[in-house]
């Protein structure tokens, strides 16, 4: 996103500011989503914590994965959300080198990207299990197009675009660091 500030251009300056902005802004969203899953059924309507997660009321009409407490994919996704945050932030917090921090953010971003590919890729597959919203759901009337796009597909695009962008950015920085030392 444009030129780096002084000290941010090479690995000696650490991770680019825009990467930290993305990570810091999305960490609360990721935690919020993970704890919605971990605390089910208390986060559902009528549950003791529903007031904090009522924004999911419309989403669960389209994305039934959030309703299925036996869905292992949702549980592992929520667990991986926490791992991604730890991998991205702990190295910086404990004072690892810029190379190590960039490498950890690269891993974390790749995890986020590929997890999103699996989740959203399933939506385009005909005959997916009934709990995965598909384009067929939209065509068959199970979800109107507006709801399907605004509550399911469009909110997921940043989770594909930014992690991939961050991964490429960190990989380039790591490559440059390796080449300058080699």
PDB file of C-alpha atoms in Angstrom:
ATOM      1  CA  UNK A   1       0.000   0.000   0.000  1.00  0.00           C
ATOM      2  CA  UNK A   2       2.371   2.659  -1.133  1.00  0.00           C
ATOM      3  CA  UNK A   3       5.813   3.413   0.198  1.00  0.00           C
ATOM      4  CA  UNK A   4       6.852   2.190   3.601  1.00  0.00           C
ATOM      5  CA  UNK A   5       7.739   4.674   6.298  1.00  0.00           C
ATOM      6  CA  UNK A   6      11.387   5.019   7.282  1.00  0.00           C
ATOM      7  CA  UNK A   7      12.439   1.891   9.105  1.00  0.00           C
ATOM      8  CA  UNK A   8       9.518  -0.114   7.694  1.00  0.00           C
ATOM      9  CA  UNK A   9      10.908  -0.846   4.247  1.00  0.00           C
ATOM     10  CA  UNK A  10      13.326  -3.619   5.176  1.00  0.00           C
ATOM     11  CA  UNK A  11      13.036  -6.416   7.645  1.00  0.00           C
ATOM     12  CA  UNK A  12      15.118  -4.414  10.070  1.00  0.00           C
ATOM     13  CA  UNK A  13      12.028  -2.234  10.515  1.00  0.00           C
ATOM     14  CA  UNK A  14       9.734  -5.181  11.118  1.00  0.00           C
ATOM     15  CA  UNK A  15       6.333  -5.832   9.622  1.00  0.00           C
ATOM     16  CA  UNK A  16       4.630  -3.168   7.518  1.00  0.00           C
ATOM     17  CA  UNK A  17       2.169  -0.924   9.313  1.00  0.00           C
ATOM     18  CA  UNK A  18      -0.779  -1.844   7.052  1.00  0.00           C
ATOM     19  CA  UNK A  19      -0.270  -5.517   7.961  1.00  0.00           C
ATOM     20  CA  UNK A  20      -0.445  -4.701  11.677  1.00  0.00           C
ATOM     21  CA  UNK A  21      -3.536  -2.566  11.075  1.00  0.00           C
ATOM     22  CA  UNK A  22      -5.283  -5.531   9.418  1.00  0.00           C
ATOM     23  CA  UNK A  23      -4.196  -7.944  12.162  1.00  0.00           C
ATOM     24  CA  UNK A  24      -5.201  -5.614  14.998  1.00  0.00           C
ATOM     25  CA  UNK A  25      -8.585  -4.747  13.452  1.00  0.00           C
ATOM     26  CA  UNK A  26      -9.467  -8.350  12.633  1.00  0.00           C
ATOM     27  CA  UNK A  27      -8.289 -10.054  15.835  1.00  0.00           C
ATOM     28  CA  UNK A  28     -11.401  -8.961  17.805  1.00  0.00           C
ATOM     29  CA  UNK A  29     -13.661 -10.119  14.946  1.00  0.00           C
ATOM     30  CA  UNK A  30     -11.910 -13.481  14.853  1.00  0.00           C
ATOM     31  CA  UNK A  31     -12.157 -13.889  18.627  1.00  0.00           C
ATOM     32  CA  UNK A  32     -15.820 -12.864  18.598  1.00  0.00           C
ATOM     33  CA  UNK A  33     -16.612 -15.486  15.957  1.00  0.00           C
ATOM     34  CA  UNK A  34     -14.600 -18.218  17.684  1.00  0.00           C
ATOM     35  CA  UNK A  35     -16.294 -17.637  21.028  1.00  0.00           C
ATOM     36  CA  UNK A  36     -19.712 -17.636  19.375  1.00  0.00           C
ATOM     37  CA  UNK A  37     -18.919 -21.188  18.293  1.00  0.00           C
ATOM     38  CA  UNK A  38     -17.259 -22.287  21.557  1.00  0.00           C
ATOM     39  CA  UNK A  39     -20.101 -20.978  23.730  1.00  0.00           C
ATOM     40  CA  UNK A  40     -22.968 -22.515  21.738  1.00  0.00           C
ATOM     41  CA  UNK A  41     -25.835 -23.071  22.596  1.00  0.00           C
ATOM     42  CA  UNK A  42     -25.584 -20.163  25.067  1.00  0.00           C
ATOM     43  CA  UNK A  43     -24.995 -17.744  22.157  1.00  0.00           C
ATOM     44  CA  UNK A  44     -28.228 -18.775  20.394  1.00  0.00           C
ATOM     45  CA  UNK A  45     -31.545 -16.928  20.797  1.00  0.00           C
ATOM     46  CA  UNK A  46     -32.750 -17.567  24.317  1.00  0.00           C
ATOM     47  CA  UNK A  47     -29.250 -18.422  25.539  1.00  0.00           C
ATOM     48  CA  UNK A  48     -27.596 -16.635  28.428  1.00  0.00           C
ATOM     49  CA  UNK A  49     -25.041 -14.918  26.147  1.00  0.00           C
ATOM     50  CA  UNK A  50     -27.316 -14.272  23.149  1.00  0.00           C
ATOM     51  CA  UNK A  51     -27.442 -10.532  23.786  1.00  0.00           C
ATOM     52  CA  UNK A  52     -23.730 -10.325  22.914  1.00  0.00           C
ATOM     53  CA  UNK A  53     -24.050 -12.388  19.719  1.00  0.00           C
ATOM     54  CA  UNK A  54     -27.472 -11.331  18.411  1.00  0.00           C
ATOM     55  CA  UNK A  55     -25.812 -10.111  15.193  1.00  0.00           C
ATOM     56  CA  UNK A  56     -25.593 -13.793  14.210  1.00  0.00           C
ATOM     57  CA  UNK A  57     -29.396 -14.139  14.104  1.00  0.00           C
ATOM     58  CA  UNK A  58     -29.560 -13.275  10.396  1.00  0.00           C
ATOM     59  CA  UNK A  59     -26.339 -15.047   9.442  1.00  0.00           C
ATOM     60  CA  UNK A  60     -27.486 -18.410  10.820  1.00  0.00           C
ATOM     61  CA  UNK A  61     -30.511 -18.276   8.520  1.00  0.00           C
ATOM     62  CA  UNK A  62     -28.095 -18.527   5.580  1.00  0.00           C
ATOM     63  CA  UNK A  63     -25.087 -20.279   7.088  1.00  0.00           C
ATOM     64  CA  UNK A  64     -26.435 -23.310   8.951  1.00  0.00           C
ATOM     65  CA  UNK A  65     -22.918 -24.330   9.991  1.00  0.00           C
ATOM     66  CA  UNK A  66     -23.250 -22.031  12.974  1.00  0.00           C
ATOM     67  CA  UNK A  67     -26.370 -23.908  14.158  1.00  0.00           C
ATOM     68  CA  UNK A  68     -24.948 -27.423  13.930  1.00  0.00           C
ATOM     69  CA  UNK A  69     -23.184 -27.995  17.247  1.00  0.00           C
ATOM     70  CA  UNK A  70     -21.931 -31.356  16.032  1.00  0.00           C
ATOM     71  CA  UNK A  71     -20.212 -29.816  13.003  1.00  0.00           C
ATOM     72  CA  UNK A  72     -16.547 -30.611  13.431  1.00  0.00           C
ATOM     73  CA  UNK A  73     -15.533 -28.212  10.664  1.00  0.00           C
ATOM     74  CA  UNK A  74     -16.957 -25.253  12.621  1.00  0.00           C
ATOM     75  CA  UNK A  75     -15.233 -26.335  15.814  1.00  0.00           C
ATOM     76  CA  UNK A  76     -11.844 -26.815  14.169  1.00  0.00           C
ATOM     77  CA  UNK A  77     -12.239 -23.518  12.303  1.00  0.00           C
ATOM     78  CA  UNK A  78     -12.883 -21.716  15.602  1.00  0.00           C
ATOM     79  CA  UNK A  79      -9.866 -23.417  17.183  1.00  0.00           C
ATOM     80  CA  UNK A  80      -7.679 -22.521  14.188  1.00  0.00           C
ATOM     81  CA  UNK A  81      -8.862 -18.911  14.499  1.00  0.00           C
ATOM     82  CA  UNK A  82      -7.255 -18.782  17.933  1.00  0.00           C
ATOM     83  CA  UNK A  83      -4.066 -20.450  16.695  1.00  0.00           C
ATOM     84  CA  UNK A  84      -3.801 -17.929  13.837  1.00  0.00           C
ATOM     85  CA  UNK A  85      -3.983 -15.037  16.289  1.00  0.00           C
ATOM     86  CA  UNK A  86      -1.347 -16.588  18.546  1.00  0.00           C
ATOM     87  CA  UNK A  87       0.998 -17.279  15.621  1.00  0.00           C
ATOM     88  CA  UNK A  88       0.626 -13.700  14.375  1.00  0.00           C
ATOM     89  CA  UNK A  89       0.988 -11.821  17.669  1.00  0.00           C
ATOM     90  CA  UNK A  90       3.050 -13.865  20.142  1.00  0.00           C
ATOM     91  CA  UNK A  91       6.364 -13.596  18.253  1.00  0.00           C
ATOM     92  CA  UNK A  92       6.089  -9.791  18.261  1.00  0.00           C
ATOM     93  CA  UNK A  93       5.059  -9.718  21.917  1.00  0.00           C
ATOM     94  CA  UNK A  94       7.956 -11.894  23.080  1.00  0.00           C
ATOM     95  CA  UNK A  95      10.476  -9.907  21.033  1.00  0.00           C
ATOM     96  CA  UNK A  96      11.369 -12.231  18.181  1.00  0.00           C
ATOM     97  CA  UNK A  97      13.454 -10.894  15.310  1.00  0.00           C
ATOM     98  CA  UNK A  98      11.724  -9.145  12.382  1.00  0.00           C
ATOM     99  CA  UNK A  99      12.462 -12.174  10.185  1.00  0.00           C
ATOM    100  CA  UNK A 100      10.765 -14.499  12.675  1.00  0.00           C
ATOM    101  CA  UNK A 101       7.777 -12.166  13.045  1.00  0.00           C
ATOM    102  CA  UNK A 102       7.371 -11.922   9.259  1.00  0.00           C
ATOM    103  CA  UNK A 103       7.611 -15.697   8.942  1.00  0.00           C
ATOM    104  CA  UNK A 104       4.962 -16.233  11.616  1.00  0.00           C
ATOM    105  CA  UNK A 105       2.621 -13.700  10.019  1.00  0.00           C
ATOM    106  CA  UNK A 106       3.182 -15.427   6.679  1.00  0.00           C
ATOM    107  CA  UNK A 107       2.140 -18.771   8.239  1.00  0.00           C
ATOM    108  CA  UNK A 108      -0.840 -17.240  10.016  1.00  0.00           C
ATOM    109  CA  UNK A 109      -2.041 -15.495   6.868  1.00  0.00           C
ATOM    110  CA  UNK A 110      -1.678 -18.639   4.797  1.00  0.00           C
ATOM    111  CA  UNK A 111      -3.735 -20.519   7.382  1.00  0.00           C
ATOM    112  CA  UNK A 112      -6.454 -17.868   7.200  1.00  0.00           C
ATOM    113  CA  UNK A 113      -6.436 -17.828   3.402  1.00  0.00           C
ATOM    114  CA  UNK A 114      -6.631 -21.594   2.903  1.00  0.00           C
ATOM    115  CA  UNK A 115      -9.221 -22.047   5.637  1.00  0.00           C
ATOM    116  CA  UNK A 116     -11.342 -19.430   3.851  1.00  0.00           C
ATOM    117  CA  UNK A 117     -10.799 -21.131   0.493  1.00  0.00           C
ATOM    118  CA  UNK A 118     -12.104 -24.388   1.960  1.00  0.00           C
ATOM    119  CA  UNK A 119     -15.115 -22.707   3.549  1.00  0.00           C
ATOM    120  CA  UNK A 120     -16.118 -20.538   0.608  1.00  0.00           C
ATOM    121  CA  UNK A 121     -15.052 -23.037  -2.012  1.00  0.00           C
ATOM    122  CA  UNK A 122     -17.607 -25.439  -0.587  1.00  0.00           C
ATOM    123  CA  UNK A 123     -20.314 -22.858  -1.359  1.00  0.00           C
ATOM    124  CA  UNK A 124     -19.689 -23.190  -5.062  1.00  0.00           C
ATOM    125  CA  UNK A 125     -19.861 -26.986  -5.138  1.00  0.00           C
ATOM    126  CA  UNK A 126     -23.164 -28.443  -6.258  1.00  0.00           C
ATOM    127  CA  UNK A 127     -24.440 -31.121  -3.925  1.00  0.00           C
ATOM    128  CA  UNK A 128     -22.609 -29.824  -0.858  1.00  0.00           C
ATOM    129  CA  UNK A 129     -23.932 -31.034   2.474  1.00  0.00           C
ATOM    130  CA  UNK A 130     -27.119 -29.168   3.436  1.00  0.00           C
ATOM    131  CA  UNK A 131     -25.441 -27.191   6.188  1.00  0.00           C
ATOM    132  CA  UNK A 132     -23.108 -25.388   3.757  1.00  0.00           C
ATOM    133  CA  UNK A 133     -24.825 -22.492   1.973  1.00  0.00           C
ATOM    134  CA  UNK A 134     -24.343 -22.975  -1.758  1.00  0.00           C
ATOM    135  CA  UNK A 135     -25.251 -21.115  -4.888  1.00  0.00           C
ATOM    136  CA  UNK A 136     -27.900 -23.828  -5.205  1.00  0.00           C
ATOM    137  CA  UNK A 137     -29.461 -22.535  -1.954  1.00  0.00           C
ATOM    138  CA  UNK A 138     -29.802 -19.153  -3.617  1.00  0.00           C
ATOM    139  CA  UNK A 139     -31.245 -20.591  -6.820  1.00  0.00           C
ATOM    140  CA  UNK A 140     -33.676 -22.841  -4.961  1.00  0.00           C
ATOM    141  CA  UNK A 141     -34.999 -20.038  -2.755  1.00  0.00           C
ATOM    142  CA  UNK A 142     -33.499 -21.275   0.518  1.00  0.00           C
ATOM    143  CA  UNK A 143     -31.662 -17.957   0.661  1.00  0.00           C
ATOM    144  CA  UNK A 144     -32.596 -14.875  -1.317  1.00  0.00           C
ATOM    145  CA  UNK A 145     -29.719 -13.516  -3.444  1.00  0.00           C
ATOM    146  CA  UNK A 146     -29.353 -10.314  -1.423  1.00  0.00           C
ATOM    147  CA  UNK A 147     -29.076 -12.148   1.892  1.00  0.00           C
ATOM    148  CA  UNK A 148     -26.784 -14.789   0.441  1.00  0.00           C
ATOM    149  CA  UNK A 149     -24.372 -12.201  -0.950  1.00  0.00           C
ATOM    150  CA  UNK A 150     -24.476  -9.669   1.911  1.00  0.00           C
ATOM    151  CA  UNK A 151     -24.385 -12.105   4.826  1.00  0.00           C
ATOM    152  CA  UNK A 152     -22.303 -14.927   3.436  1.00  0.00           C
ATOM    153  CA  UNK A 153     -20.159 -14.345   0.359  1.00  0.00           C
ATOM    154  CA  UNK A 154     -19.208 -10.647   0.424  1.00  0.00           C
ATOM    155  CA  UNK A 155     -18.153 -10.572   4.094  1.00  0.00           C
ATOM    156  CA  UNK A 156     -15.815 -13.456   3.312  1.00  0.00           C
ATOM    157  CA  UNK A 157     -13.926 -11.733   0.506  1.00  0.00           C
ATOM    158  CA  UNK A 158     -11.607  -9.731   2.791  1.00  0.00           C
ATOM    159  CA  UNK A 159     -10.643 -13.030   4.483  1.00  0.00           C
ATOM    160  CA  UNK A 160      -9.431 -14.240   1.102  1.00  0.00           C
ATOM    161  CA  UNK A 161      -7.927 -11.034  -0.294  1.00  0.00           C
ATOM    162  CA  UNK A 162      -6.013  -9.585   2.679  1.00  0.00           C
ATOM    163  CA  UNK A 163      -4.441 -12.809   3.986  1.00  0.00           C
ATOM    164  CA  UNK A 164      -3.259 -13.648   0.462  1.00  0.00           C
ATOM    165  CA  UNK A 165      -1.926 -10.108   0.014  1.00  0.00           C
ATOM    166  CA  UNK A 166      -0.182 -10.265   3.403  1.00  0.00           C
ATOM    167  CA  UNK A 167       1.283 -13.679   2.567  1.00  0.00           C
ATOM    168  CA  UNK A 168       2.741 -12.397  -0.691  1.00  0.00           C
ATOM    169  CA  UNK A 169       4.027  -9.264   1.037  1.00  0.00           C
ATOM    170  CA  UNK A 170       5.738 -11.212   3.843  1.00  0.00           C
ATOM    171  CA  UNK A 171       7.146 -13.797   1.404  1.00  0.00           C
ATOM    172  CA  UNK A 172       8.692 -11.011  -0.699  1.00  0.00           C
ATOM    173  CA  UNK A 173      10.207  -9.404   2.387  1.00  0.00           C
ATOM    174  CA  UNK A 174      11.606 -12.733   3.581  1.00  0.00           C
ATOM    175  CA  UNK A 175      13.004 -13.474   0.114  1.00  0.00           C
ATOM    176  CA  UNK A 176      14.683 -10.072   0.019  1.00  0.00           C
ATOM    177  CA  UNK A 177      16.175 -10.680   3.467  1.00  0.00           C
ATOM    178  CA  UNK A 178      17.505 -14.085   2.392  1.00  0.00           C
ATOM    179  CA  UNK A 179      18.954 -12.670  -0.844  1.00  0.00           C
ATOM    180  CA  UNK A 180      20.629  -9.753   0.920  1.00  0.00           C
ATOM    181  CA  UNK A 181      22.312 -12.118   3.383  1.00  0.00           C
ATOM    182  CA  UNK A 182      23.248 -14.777   0.849  1.00  0.00           C
TER     183      UNK A 182
END
